[in-house]
PDB file of C-alpha atoms and ligand atoms in Angstrom:
ATOM      1  CA  UNK A  23      11.763 -36.689  29.180  1.00 35.00           C
ATOM      2  CA  UNK A  24      10.063 -33.818  31.091  1.00 37.00           C
ATOM      3  CA  UNK A  25      12.938 -31.967  32.752  1.00 38.00           C
ATOM      4  CA  UNK A  26      15.682 -31.779  30.135  1.00 38.00           C
ATOM      5  CA  UNK A  27      13.215 -31.171  27.304  1.00 41.00           C
ATOM      6  CA  UNK A  28      11.587 -28.344  29.152  1.00 40.00           C
ATOM      7  CA  UNK A  29      15.019 -26.927  29.871  1.00 40.00           C
ATOM      8  CA  UNK A  30      16.003 -27.162  26.232  1.00 41.00           C
ATOM      9  CA  UNK A  31      12.771 -25.456  25.190  1.00 41.00           C
ATOM     10  CA  UNK A  32      13.417 -22.671  27.632  1.00 37.00           C
ATOM     11  CA  UNK A  33      16.964 -22.291  26.354  1.00 37.00           C
ATOM     12  CA  UNK A  34      15.672 -22.180  22.788  1.00 37.00           C
ATOM     13  CA  UNK A  35      13.116 -19.542  23.757  1.00 38.00           C
ATOM     14  CA  UNK A  36      15.810 -17.411  25.361  1.00 36.00           C
ATOM     15  CA  UNK A  37      18.092 -17.771  22.346  1.00 35.00           C
ATOM     16  CA  UNK A  38      15.262 -16.828  20.000  1.00 35.00           C
ATOM     17  CA  UNK A  39      14.318 -13.837  22.135  1.00 37.00           C
ATOM     18  CA  UNK A  40      17.919 -12.593  22.202  1.00 34.00           C
ATOM     19  CA  UNK A  41      18.320 -13.129  18.458  1.00 33.00           C
ATOM     20  CA  UNK A  42      15.049 -11.297  17.929  1.00 35.00           C
ATOM     21  CA  UNK A  43      16.284  -8.313  19.921  1.00 32.00           C
ATOM     22  CA  UNK A  44      19.593  -8.298  18.053  1.00 32.00           C
ATOM     23  CA  UNK A  45      17.759  -8.368  14.707  1.00 34.00           C
ATOM     24  CA  UNK A  46      15.587  -5.526  15.928  1.00 32.00           C
ATOM     25  CA  UNK A  47      18.614  -3.411  16.750  1.00 29.00           C
ATOM     26  CA  UNK A  48      20.227  -4.128  13.414  1.00 30.00           C
ATOM     27  CA  UNK A  49      17.031  -3.038  11.681  1.00 32.00           C
ATOM     28  CA  UNK A  50      14.166  -5.113  10.380  1.00 34.00           C
ATOM     29  CA  UNK A  51      16.153  -5.942   7.304  1.00 34.00           C
ATOM     30  CA  UNK A  52      16.021  -9.746   7.365  1.00 34.00           C
ATOM     31  CA  UNK A  53      14.822 -11.499   4.247  1.00 34.00           C
ATOM     32  CA  UNK A  54      12.015 -13.019   6.315  1.00 36.00           C
ATOM     33  CA  UNK A  55      10.886  -9.639   7.557  1.00 37.00           C
ATOM     34  CA  UNK A  56       7.537 -10.431   6.129  1.00 46.00           C
ATOM     35  CA  UNK A  57       4.454 -10.543   8.152  1.00 43.00           C
ATOM     36  CA  UNK A  58       1.887  -9.556   5.690  1.00 82.00           C
ATOM     37  CA  UNK A  59       3.912 -11.914   3.585  1.00 92.00           C
ATOM     38  CA  UNK A  60       6.152  -9.289   2.059  1.00 94.00           C
ATOM     39  CA  UNK A  61       9.857  -8.751   1.652  1.00 95.00           C
ATOM     40  CA  UNK A  62      12.116  -5.743   1.110  1.00 96.00           C
ATOM     41  CA  UNK A  63      11.515  -3.886  -2.126  1.00 97.00           C
ATOM     42  CA  UNK A  64      13.914  -1.417  -3.675  1.00 97.00           C
ATOM     43  CA  UNK A  65      12.771   2.141  -4.278  1.00 98.00           C
ATOM     44  CA  UNK A  66      15.070   2.268  -7.317  1.00 97.00           C
ATOM     45  CA  UNK A  67      12.960  -0.478  -8.901  1.00 97.00           C
ATOM     46  CA  UNK A  68       9.729   1.329  -7.986  1.00 98.00           C
ATOM     47  CA  UNK A  69      10.630   4.990  -8.357  1.00 98.00           C
ATOM     48  CA  UNK A  70       6.933   5.981  -8.535  1.00 98.00           C
ATOM     49  CA  UNK A  71       6.343   4.749  -4.987  1.00 98.00           C
ATOM     50  CA  UNK A  72       5.863   7.588  -2.493  1.00 98.00           C
ATOM     51  CA  UNK A  73       4.468   7.946   0.979  1.00 98.00           C
ATOM     52  CA  UNK A  74       2.256  10.524   2.585  1.00 98.00           C
ATOM     53  CA  UNK A  75       3.444  11.954   5.857  1.00 98.00           C
ATOM     54  CA  UNK A  76       2.259  14.551   8.324  1.00 97.00           C
ATOM     55  CA  UNK A  77       4.301  17.737   8.571  1.00 94.00           C
ATOM     56  CA  UNK A  78       6.167  16.040  11.476  1.00 95.00           C
ATOM     57  CA  UNK A  79       7.256  13.284   9.093  1.00 95.00           C
ATOM     58  CA  UNK A  80       4.909  10.521  10.303  1.00 97.00           C
ATOM     59  CA  UNK A  81       4.157   8.137   7.419  1.00 97.00           C
ATOM     60  CA  UNK A  82       0.470   7.192   7.279  1.00 97.00           C
ATOM     61  CA  UNK A  83      -0.361   6.212   3.671  1.00 97.00           C
ATOM     62  CA  UNK A  84       1.217   5.338   0.341  1.00 98.00           C
ATOM     63  CA  UNK A  85       0.819   6.872  -3.095  1.00 98.00           C
ATOM     64  CA  UNK A  86       1.966   6.546  -6.698  1.00 98.00           C
ATOM     65  CA  UNK A  87       3.552   9.193  -8.853  1.00 98.00           C
ATOM     66  CA  UNK A  88       1.586   9.206 -12.126  1.00 98.00           C
ATOM     67  CA  UNK A  89       3.092  12.387 -13.575  1.00 98.00           C
ATOM     68  CA  UNK A  90       6.077  14.425 -12.427  1.00 97.00           C
ATOM     69  CA  UNK A  91       3.859  16.524 -10.161  1.00 98.00           C
ATOM     70  CA  UNK A  92       0.803  14.261  -9.578  1.00 98.00           C
ATOM     71  CA  UNK A  93       0.318  11.565  -6.973  1.00 98.00           C
ATOM     72  CA  UNK A  94      -2.609   9.136  -6.938  1.00 98.00           C
ATOM     73  CA  UNK A  95      -3.647   7.967  -3.497  1.00 98.00           C
ATOM     74  CA  UNK A  96      -6.764   6.818  -1.655  1.00 98.00           C
ATOM     75  CA  UNK A  97      -9.493   9.355  -0.912  1.00 98.00           C
ATOM     76  CA  UNK A  98      -9.695   8.024   2.651  1.00 98.00           C
ATOM     77  CA  UNK A  99      -6.051   9.032   3.197  1.00 98.00           C
ATOM     78  CA  UNK A 100      -6.631  12.709   2.478  1.00 98.00           C
ATOM     79  CA  UNK A 101     -10.369  13.505   2.643  1.00 98.00           C
ATOM     80  CA  UNK A 102     -10.941  16.431   4.981  1.00 96.00           C
ATOM     81  CA  UNK A 103      -7.246  17.366   5.052  1.00 97.00           C
ATOM     82  CA  UNK A 104      -5.743  20.606   3.824  1.00 98.00           C
ATOM     83  CA  UNK A 105      -2.824  20.477   1.344  1.00 98.00           C
ATOM     84  CA  UNK A 106      -0.636  22.150   3.986  1.00 97.00           C
ATOM     85  CA  UNK A 107      -1.144  19.167   6.336  1.00 97.00           C
ATOM     86  CA  UNK A 108       0.279  16.638   3.848  1.00 98.00           C
ATOM     87  CA  UNK A 109       3.814  16.076   2.627  1.00 98.00           C
ATOM     88  CA  UNK A 110       4.851  13.635  -0.085  1.00 98.00           C
ATOM     89  CA  UNK A 111       8.107  11.743   0.427  1.00 98.00           C
ATOM     90  CA  UNK A 112       9.636  10.275  -2.747  1.00 98.00           C
ATOM     91  CA  UNK A 113      12.798   8.310  -3.463  1.00 98.00           C
ATOM     92  CA  UNK A 114      13.070   7.105   0.147  1.00 98.00           C
ATOM     93  CA  UNK A 115      13.031   3.383   0.927  1.00 97.00           C
ATOM     94  CA  UNK A 116      14.061   3.656   4.600  1.00 98.00           C
ATOM     95  CA  UNK A 117      11.777   5.975   6.548  1.00 97.00           C
ATOM     96  CA  UNK A 118      14.629   6.672   8.971  1.00 97.00           C
ATOM     97  CA  UNK A 119      16.965   7.893   6.229  1.00 97.00           C
ATOM     98  CA  UNK A 120      17.048  11.316   4.625  1.00 96.00           C
ATOM     99  CA  UNK A 121      17.421  10.159   1.054  1.00 97.00           C
ATOM    100  CA  UNK A 122      14.992  11.242  -1.630  1.00 98.00           C
ATOM    101  CA  UNK A 123      12.871  14.380  -1.668  1.00 98.00           C
ATOM    102  CA  UNK A 124      10.028  15.804   0.358  1.00 97.00           C
ATOM    103  CA  UNK A 125       7.460  17.772  -1.583  1.00 97.00           C
ATOM    104  CA  UNK A 126       4.734  20.024  -0.251  1.00 97.00           C
ATOM    105  CA  UNK A 127       1.271  19.585  -1.744  1.00 98.00           C
ATOM    106  CA  UNK A 128      -0.117  22.496  -3.755  1.00 98.00           C
ATOM    107  CA  UNK A 129      -3.660  21.195  -4.151  1.00 98.00           C
ATOM    108  CA  UNK A 130      -5.800  18.219  -3.470  1.00 98.00           C
ATOM    109  CA  UNK A 131      -8.646  16.593  -5.435  1.00 98.00           C
ATOM    110  CA  UNK A 132     -10.819  13.978  -3.759  1.00 98.00           C
ATOM    111  CA  UNK A 133     -13.347  12.063  -5.867  1.00 98.00           C
ATOM    112  CA  UNK A 134     -16.643  13.920  -5.326  1.00 98.00           C
ATOM    113  CA  UNK A 135     -18.539  10.627  -4.809  1.00 98.00           C
ATOM    114  CA  UNK A 136     -16.295   9.476  -1.979  1.00 98.00           C
ATOM    115  CA  UNK A 137     -17.991   8.962   1.373  1.00 98.00           C
ATOM    116  CA  UNK A 138     -16.760   5.628   2.725  1.00 97.00           C
ATOM    117  CA  UNK A 139     -14.279   3.034   1.420  1.00 97.00           C
ATOM    118  CA  UNK A 140     -17.043   0.432   1.268  1.00 97.00           C
ATOM    119  CA  UNK A 141     -18.972   2.602  -1.184  1.00 97.00           C
ATOM    120  CA  UNK A 142     -16.105   2.979  -3.689  1.00 97.00           C
ATOM    121  CA  UNK A 143     -14.646   6.132  -5.306  1.00 98.00           C
ATOM    122  CA  UNK A 144     -11.663   5.779  -2.970  1.00 98.00           C
ATOM    123  CA  UNK A 145      -9.351   7.835  -5.145  1.00 98.00           C
ATOM    124  CA  UNK A 146      -7.636  11.194  -4.799  1.00 98.00           C
ATOM    125  CA  UNK A 147      -5.000  13.180  -6.687  1.00 98.00           C
ATOM    126  CA  UNK A 148      -2.391  15.400  -5.074  1.00 98.00           C
ATOM    127  CA  UNK A 149      -0.741  18.124  -7.139  1.00 98.00           C
ATOM    128  CA  UNK A 150       2.785  18.747  -5.912  1.00 98.00           C
ATOM    129  CA  UNK A 151       4.341  22.172  -5.484  1.00 97.00           C
ATOM    130  CA  UNK A 152       7.350  21.082  -7.592  1.00 92.00           C
ATOM    131  CA  UNK A 153       7.809  18.352 -10.190  1.00 96.00           C
ATOM    132  CA  UNK A 154       9.810  15.379  -8.887  1.00 98.00           C
ATOM    133  CA  UNK A 155      12.711  13.757 -10.759  1.00 97.00           C
ATOM    134  CA  UNK A 156      11.344  10.209 -10.425  1.00 98.00           C
ATOM    135  CA  UNK A 157       9.844   8.043 -13.125  1.00 98.00           C
ATOM    136  CA  UNK A 158       6.024   7.954 -12.844  1.00 98.00           C
ATOM    137  CA  UNK A 159       3.986   4.797 -13.395  1.00 98.00           C
ATOM    138  CA  UNK A 160       1.520   4.349 -16.225  1.00 98.00           C
ATOM    139  CA  UNK A 161      -2.066   3.993 -15.039  1.00 98.00           C
ATOM    140  CA  UNK A 162      -4.794   1.710 -16.358  1.00 98.00           C
ATOM    141  CA  UNK A 163      -6.910   3.272 -19.086  1.00 98.00           C
ATOM    142  CA  UNK A 164     -10.577   2.779 -19.945  1.00 96.00           C
ATOM    143  CA  UNK A 165      -9.842  -0.169 -22.262  1.00 96.00           C
ATOM    144  CA  UNK A 166      -7.415  -2.057 -20.020  1.00 98.00           C
ATOM    145  CA  UNK A 167      -9.931  -4.659 -18.809  1.00 98.00           C
ATOM    146  CA  UNK A 168      -7.482  -7.461 -19.681  1.00 98.00           C
ATOM    147  CA  UNK A 169      -5.233  -6.314 -16.817  1.00 98.00           C
ATOM    148  CA  UNK A 170      -8.006  -7.213 -14.357  1.00 98.00           C
ATOM    149  CA  UNK A 171      -8.279 -10.921 -15.198  1.00 98.00           C
ATOM    150  CA  UNK A 172      -8.548 -13.147 -12.141  1.00 98.00           C
ATOM    151  CA  UNK A 173      -5.314 -14.921 -11.286  1.00 98.00           C
ATOM    152  CA  UNK A 174      -2.970 -12.288 -12.736  1.00 98.00           C
ATOM    153  CA  UNK A 175      -0.145 -11.536 -10.310  1.00 98.00           C
ATOM    154  CA  UNK A 176      -0.425  -8.121  -8.697  1.00 98.00           C
ATOM    155  CA  UNK A 177       2.370  -6.303  -6.913  1.00 98.00           C
ATOM    156  CA  UNK A 178       1.568  -4.417  -3.714  1.00 98.00           C
ATOM    157  CA  UNK A 179       3.990  -2.061  -1.986  1.00 98.00           C
ATOM    158  CA  UNK A 180       4.038  -0.091   1.245  1.00 97.00           C
ATOM    159  CA  UNK A 181       5.419   0.841   4.637  1.00 97.00           C
ATOM    160  CA  UNK A 182       2.313  -0.274   6.518  1.00 96.00           C
ATOM    161  CA  UNK A 183       1.863  -2.725   9.329  1.00 95.00           C
ATOM    162  CA  UNK A 184       3.551  -6.080   8.983  1.00 94.00           C
ATOM    163  CA  UNK A 185       0.829  -7.833  11.012  1.00 92.00           C
ATOM    164  CA  UNK A 186      -2.767  -6.829  11.747  1.00 90.00           C
ATOM    165  CA  UNK A 187      -2.425  -4.614  14.799  1.00 89.00           C
ATOM    166  CA  UNK A 188       1.386  -4.708  14.552  1.00 91.00           C
ATOM    167  CA  UNK A 189       4.019  -2.124  13.844  1.00 91.00           C
ATOM    168  CA  UNK A 190       4.456  -0.353  10.520  1.00 94.00           C
ATOM    169  CA  UNK A 191       7.562  -1.159   8.508  1.00 96.00           C
ATOM    170  CA  UNK A 192      10.646   1.037   8.535  1.00 96.00           C
ATOM    171  CA  UNK A 193      11.585  -0.173   5.037  1.00 97.00           C
ATOM    172  CA  UNK A 194       9.541  -0.393   1.857  1.00 97.00           C
ATOM    173  CA  UNK A 195       8.045  -3.862   1.552  1.00 97.00           C
ATOM    174  CA  UNK A 196       6.472  -5.526  -1.451  1.00 97.00           C
ATOM    175  CA  UNK A 197       4.520  -8.697  -2.096  1.00 97.00           C
ATOM    176  CA  UNK A 198       2.780 -10.484  -4.934  1.00 97.00           C
ATOM    177  CA  UNK A 199      -0.921 -11.311  -4.685  1.00 98.00           C
ATOM    178  CA  UNK A 200      -3.143 -12.795  -7.406  1.00 98.00           C
ATOM    179  CA  UNK A 201      -6.212 -10.872  -8.554  1.00 98.00           C
ATOM    180  CA  UNK A 202      -9.438 -12.423  -7.247  1.00 98.00           C
ATOM    181  CA  UNK A 203     -12.502 -12.994  -9.466  1.00 98.00           C
ATOM    182  CA  UNK A 204     -15.284 -10.478  -8.753  1.00 98.00           C
ATOM    183  CA  UNK A 205     -17.782 -13.248  -7.935  1.00 98.00           C
ATOM    184  CA  UNK A 206     -15.385 -14.690  -5.349  1.00 98.00           C
ATOM    185  CA  UNK A 207     -14.776 -11.320  -3.772  1.00 98.00           C
ATOM    186  CA  UNK A 208     -18.516 -10.709  -3.609  1.00 98.00           C
ATOM    187  CA  UNK A 209     -18.710 -13.922  -1.566  1.00 98.00           C
ATOM    188  CA  UNK A 210     -16.052 -12.591   0.797  1.00 98.00           C
ATOM    189  CA  UNK A 211     -17.620  -9.169   1.278  1.00 98.00           C
ATOM    190  CA  UNK A 212     -21.245  -8.094   0.961  1.00 98.00           C
ATOM    191  CA  UNK A 213     -20.100  -4.505   0.292  1.00 98.00           C
ATOM    192  CA  UNK A 214     -17.781  -5.438  -2.591  1.00 98.00           C
ATOM    193  CA  UNK A 215     -18.657  -3.486  -5.741  1.00 98.00           C
ATOM    194  CA  UNK A 216     -17.124  -4.835  -8.938  1.00 98.00           C
ATOM    195  CA  UNK A 217     -17.635  -1.579 -10.826  1.00 97.00           C
ATOM    196  CA  UNK A 218     -15.374   0.368  -8.482  1.00 98.00           C
ATOM    197  CA  UNK A 219     -13.216  -2.236  -6.689  1.00 98.00           C
ATOM    198  CA  UNK A 220     -10.889  -5.169  -7.429  1.00 98.00           C
ATOM    199  CA  UNK A 221      -9.690  -7.743  -4.901  1.00 98.00           C
ATOM    200  CA  UNK A 222      -6.328  -9.429  -4.598  1.00 98.00           C
ATOM    201  CA  UNK A 223      -5.039 -12.088  -2.239  1.00 98.00           C
ATOM    202  CA  UNK A 224      -4.504 -15.804  -1.754  1.00 97.00           C
ATOM    203  CA  UNK A 225      -7.499 -17.963  -0.758  1.00 97.00           C
ATOM    204  CA  UNK A 226      -5.529 -19.153   2.282  1.00 96.00           C
ATOM    205  CA  UNK A 227      -4.456 -15.602   3.222  1.00 96.00           C
ATOM    206  CA  UNK A 228      -0.976 -14.887   4.538  1.00 95.00           C
ATOM    207  CA  UNK A 229      -0.064 -12.151   2.052  1.00 96.00           C
ATOM    208  CA  UNK A 230      -1.835  -8.805   2.069  1.00 97.00           C
ATOM    209  CA  UNK A 231      -1.630  -5.068   2.408  1.00 97.00           C
ATOM    210  CA  UNK A 232      -2.449  -3.693   5.857  1.00 96.00           C
ATOM    211  CA  UNK A 233      -3.011  -0.441   7.761  1.00 95.00           C
ATOM    212  CA  UNK A 234      -0.607   2.225   6.539  1.00 96.00           C
ATOM    213  CA  UNK A 235      -0.416   0.725   3.037  1.00 97.00           C
ATOM    214  CA  UNK A 236      -3.592   2.478   1.911  1.00 97.00           C
ATOM    215  CA  UNK A 237      -3.235   4.778  -1.036  1.00 98.00           C
ATOM    216  CA  UNK A 238      -0.359   2.692  -2.372  1.00 98.00           C
ATOM    217  CA  UNK A 239      -0.300   0.804  -5.644  1.00 98.00           C
ATOM    218  CA  UNK A 240      -1.577  -2.498  -6.995  1.00 98.00           C
ATOM    219  CA  UNK A 241       0.482  -3.067 -10.133  1.00 98.00           C
ATOM    220  CA  UNK A 242      -0.199  -5.603 -12.887  1.00 98.00           C
ATOM    221  CA  UNK A 243       2.236  -5.978 -15.785  1.00 98.00           C
ATOM    222  CA  UNK A 244       3.908  -2.724 -14.824  1.00 98.00           C
ATOM    223  CA  UNK A 245       0.642  -0.743 -14.923  1.00 98.00           C
ATOM    224  CA  UNK A 246      -1.104   0.852 -11.944  1.00 98.00           C
ATOM    225  CA  UNK A 247      -4.469  -0.945 -11.770  1.00 98.00           C
ATOM    226  CA  UNK A 248      -5.499  -0.359  -8.158  1.00 98.00           C
ATOM    227  CA  UNK A 249      -5.159   1.673  -4.983  1.00 98.00           C
ATOM    228  CA  UNK A 250      -4.953  -0.048  -1.573  1.00 98.00           C
ATOM    229  CA  UNK A 251      -8.309   0.679   0.016  1.00 98.00           C
ATOM    230  CA  UNK A 252      -9.730  -1.740   2.616  1.00 98.00           C
ATOM    231  CA  UNK A 253     -10.145  -5.282   3.879  1.00 97.00           C
ATOM    232  CA  UNK A 254     -11.240  -7.190   6.944  1.00 97.00           C
ATOM    233  CA  UNK A 255      -8.218  -7.625   9.191  1.00 96.00           C
ATOM    234  CA  UNK A 256      -5.061  -8.281   7.205  1.00 96.00           C
ATOM    235  CA  UNK A 257      -4.009 -11.434   5.355  1.00 96.00           C
ATOM    236  CA  UNK A 258      -6.930 -13.508   6.688  1.00 96.00           C
ATOM    237  CA  UNK A 259      -8.073 -16.561   4.724  1.00 97.00           C
ATOM    238  CA  UNK A 260     -11.100 -15.741   2.581  1.00 98.00           C
ATOM    239  CA  UNK A 261     -10.667 -11.980   3.198  1.00 98.00           C
ATOM    240  CA  UNK A 262      -8.614 -10.552   0.322  1.00 98.00           C
ATOM    241  CA  UNK A 263      -7.449  -6.963   0.153  1.00 98.00           C
ATOM    242  CA  UNK A 264      -9.787  -4.590  -1.681  1.00 98.00           C
ATOM    243  CA  UNK A 265      -8.342  -2.045  -4.101  1.00 98.00           C
ATOM    244  CA  UNK A 266      -9.891   0.848  -5.995  1.00 98.00           C
ATOM    245  CA  UNK A 267     -10.418  -0.305  -9.597  1.00 98.00           C
ATOM    246  CA  UNK A 268      -8.429   2.443 -11.292  1.00 98.00           C
ATOM    247  CA  UNK A 269      -9.778   1.702 -14.767  1.00 98.00           C
ATOM    248  CA  UNK A 270     -13.243   2.735 -13.587  1.00 98.00           C
ATOM    249  CA  UNK A 271     -11.890   6.218 -12.921  1.00 98.00           C
ATOM    250  CA  UNK A 272      -9.768   6.556 -16.074  1.00 98.00           C
ATOM    251  CA  UNK A 273     -11.825   9.410 -17.557  1.00 97.00           C
ATOM    252  CA  UNK A 274     -12.034  11.513 -14.427  1.00 97.00           C
ATOM    253  CA  UNK A 275      -8.319  10.899 -13.763  1.00 98.00           C
ATOM    254  CA  UNK A 276      -7.446  12.009 -17.305  1.00 96.00           C
ATOM    255  CA  UNK A 277      -8.907  15.376 -16.339  1.00 96.00           C
ATOM    256  CA  UNK A 278      -7.102  15.517 -12.995  1.00 96.00           C
ATOM    257  CA  UNK A 279      -3.647  14.274 -13.997  1.00 94.00           C
TER     258      UNK A 279
HETATM  259  N1  LIG B   9      -7.412   0.935   5.111  1.00 51.43           N
HETATM  260  C1  LIG B   9      -6.045   0.561   5.260  1.00 51.43           C
HETATM  261  C2  LIG B   9      -5.173   1.788   5.336  1.00 51.43           C
HETATM  262  O1  LIG B   9      -5.705   2.830   5.603  1.00 51.43           O
HETATM  263  C3  LIG B   9      -5.635  -0.445   4.245  1.00 51.43           C
HETATM  264  C4  LIG B   9      -6.184  -1.743   4.598  1.00 51.43           C
HETATM  265  C5  LIG B   9      -5.934  -2.771   3.600  1.00 51.43           C
HETATM  266  N2  LIG B   9      -6.400  -3.952   4.202  1.00 51.43           N
HETATM  267  C6  LIG B   9      -6.244  -5.166   3.697  1.00 51.43           C
HETATM  268  N3  LIG B   9      -6.611  -6.182   4.396  1.00 51.43           N
HETATM  269  N4  LIG B   9      -5.716  -5.313   2.521  1.00 51.43           N
HETATM  270  O2  LIG B   9      -3.958   1.728   5.325  1.00 51.43           O
END
């Protein structure tokens, strides 16, 4: 078989490469534009979903609108920044489009206990200069423990990398990941802290948030229960994504939002 088979393989490789380039030119829109296991999500369905960008427009984190002028994000996305360095982009699914609205940030609150993602308190609130005309998401309150039951499907959203070490996404992507029991997550990570974090992911990996998704939402039953915070690699088996357990910060967020 040798010769012809090798030839056919080569031909196949060339065809795939060409198709890949063509898809790239057309935009990464394909239904299997996945990588961290996601697929295209519509901003109209998730109007609370925003991204944080530098003043030059570079997207680097996600966020959730929780009131018309308040965005919840990860502390590690904004700690040490000045409000003037951050812009919030809302209503925009395609980073290369000009749809939606860009809002300057008036002020910035970072949880006072935040030092490192692995110590928890990875939560921050941005107050926008102007209210935005998009529907905010409800956030988990102090008595919403039932939303954190292991196995519940969680929705994650973002424009982050589509593979560990890969390129960020041009379009908003979403994926569903089940919540992981605290005891299981403690086995995955020695620095997991159940009082301030919640994990989500499949035991076999394949679906996860990744770099650039931080600050974005983990949603259960339509309620914001977590903030994308950290993980080892992306989508690895036995290494779920770790999210800020929003319920743990309900009281302090009531004051800030
Ligand atoms: N820290 C990352 C960020 O800044 C998020 C990483 C999430 N990692 C994961 N495996 N779920 O965007």
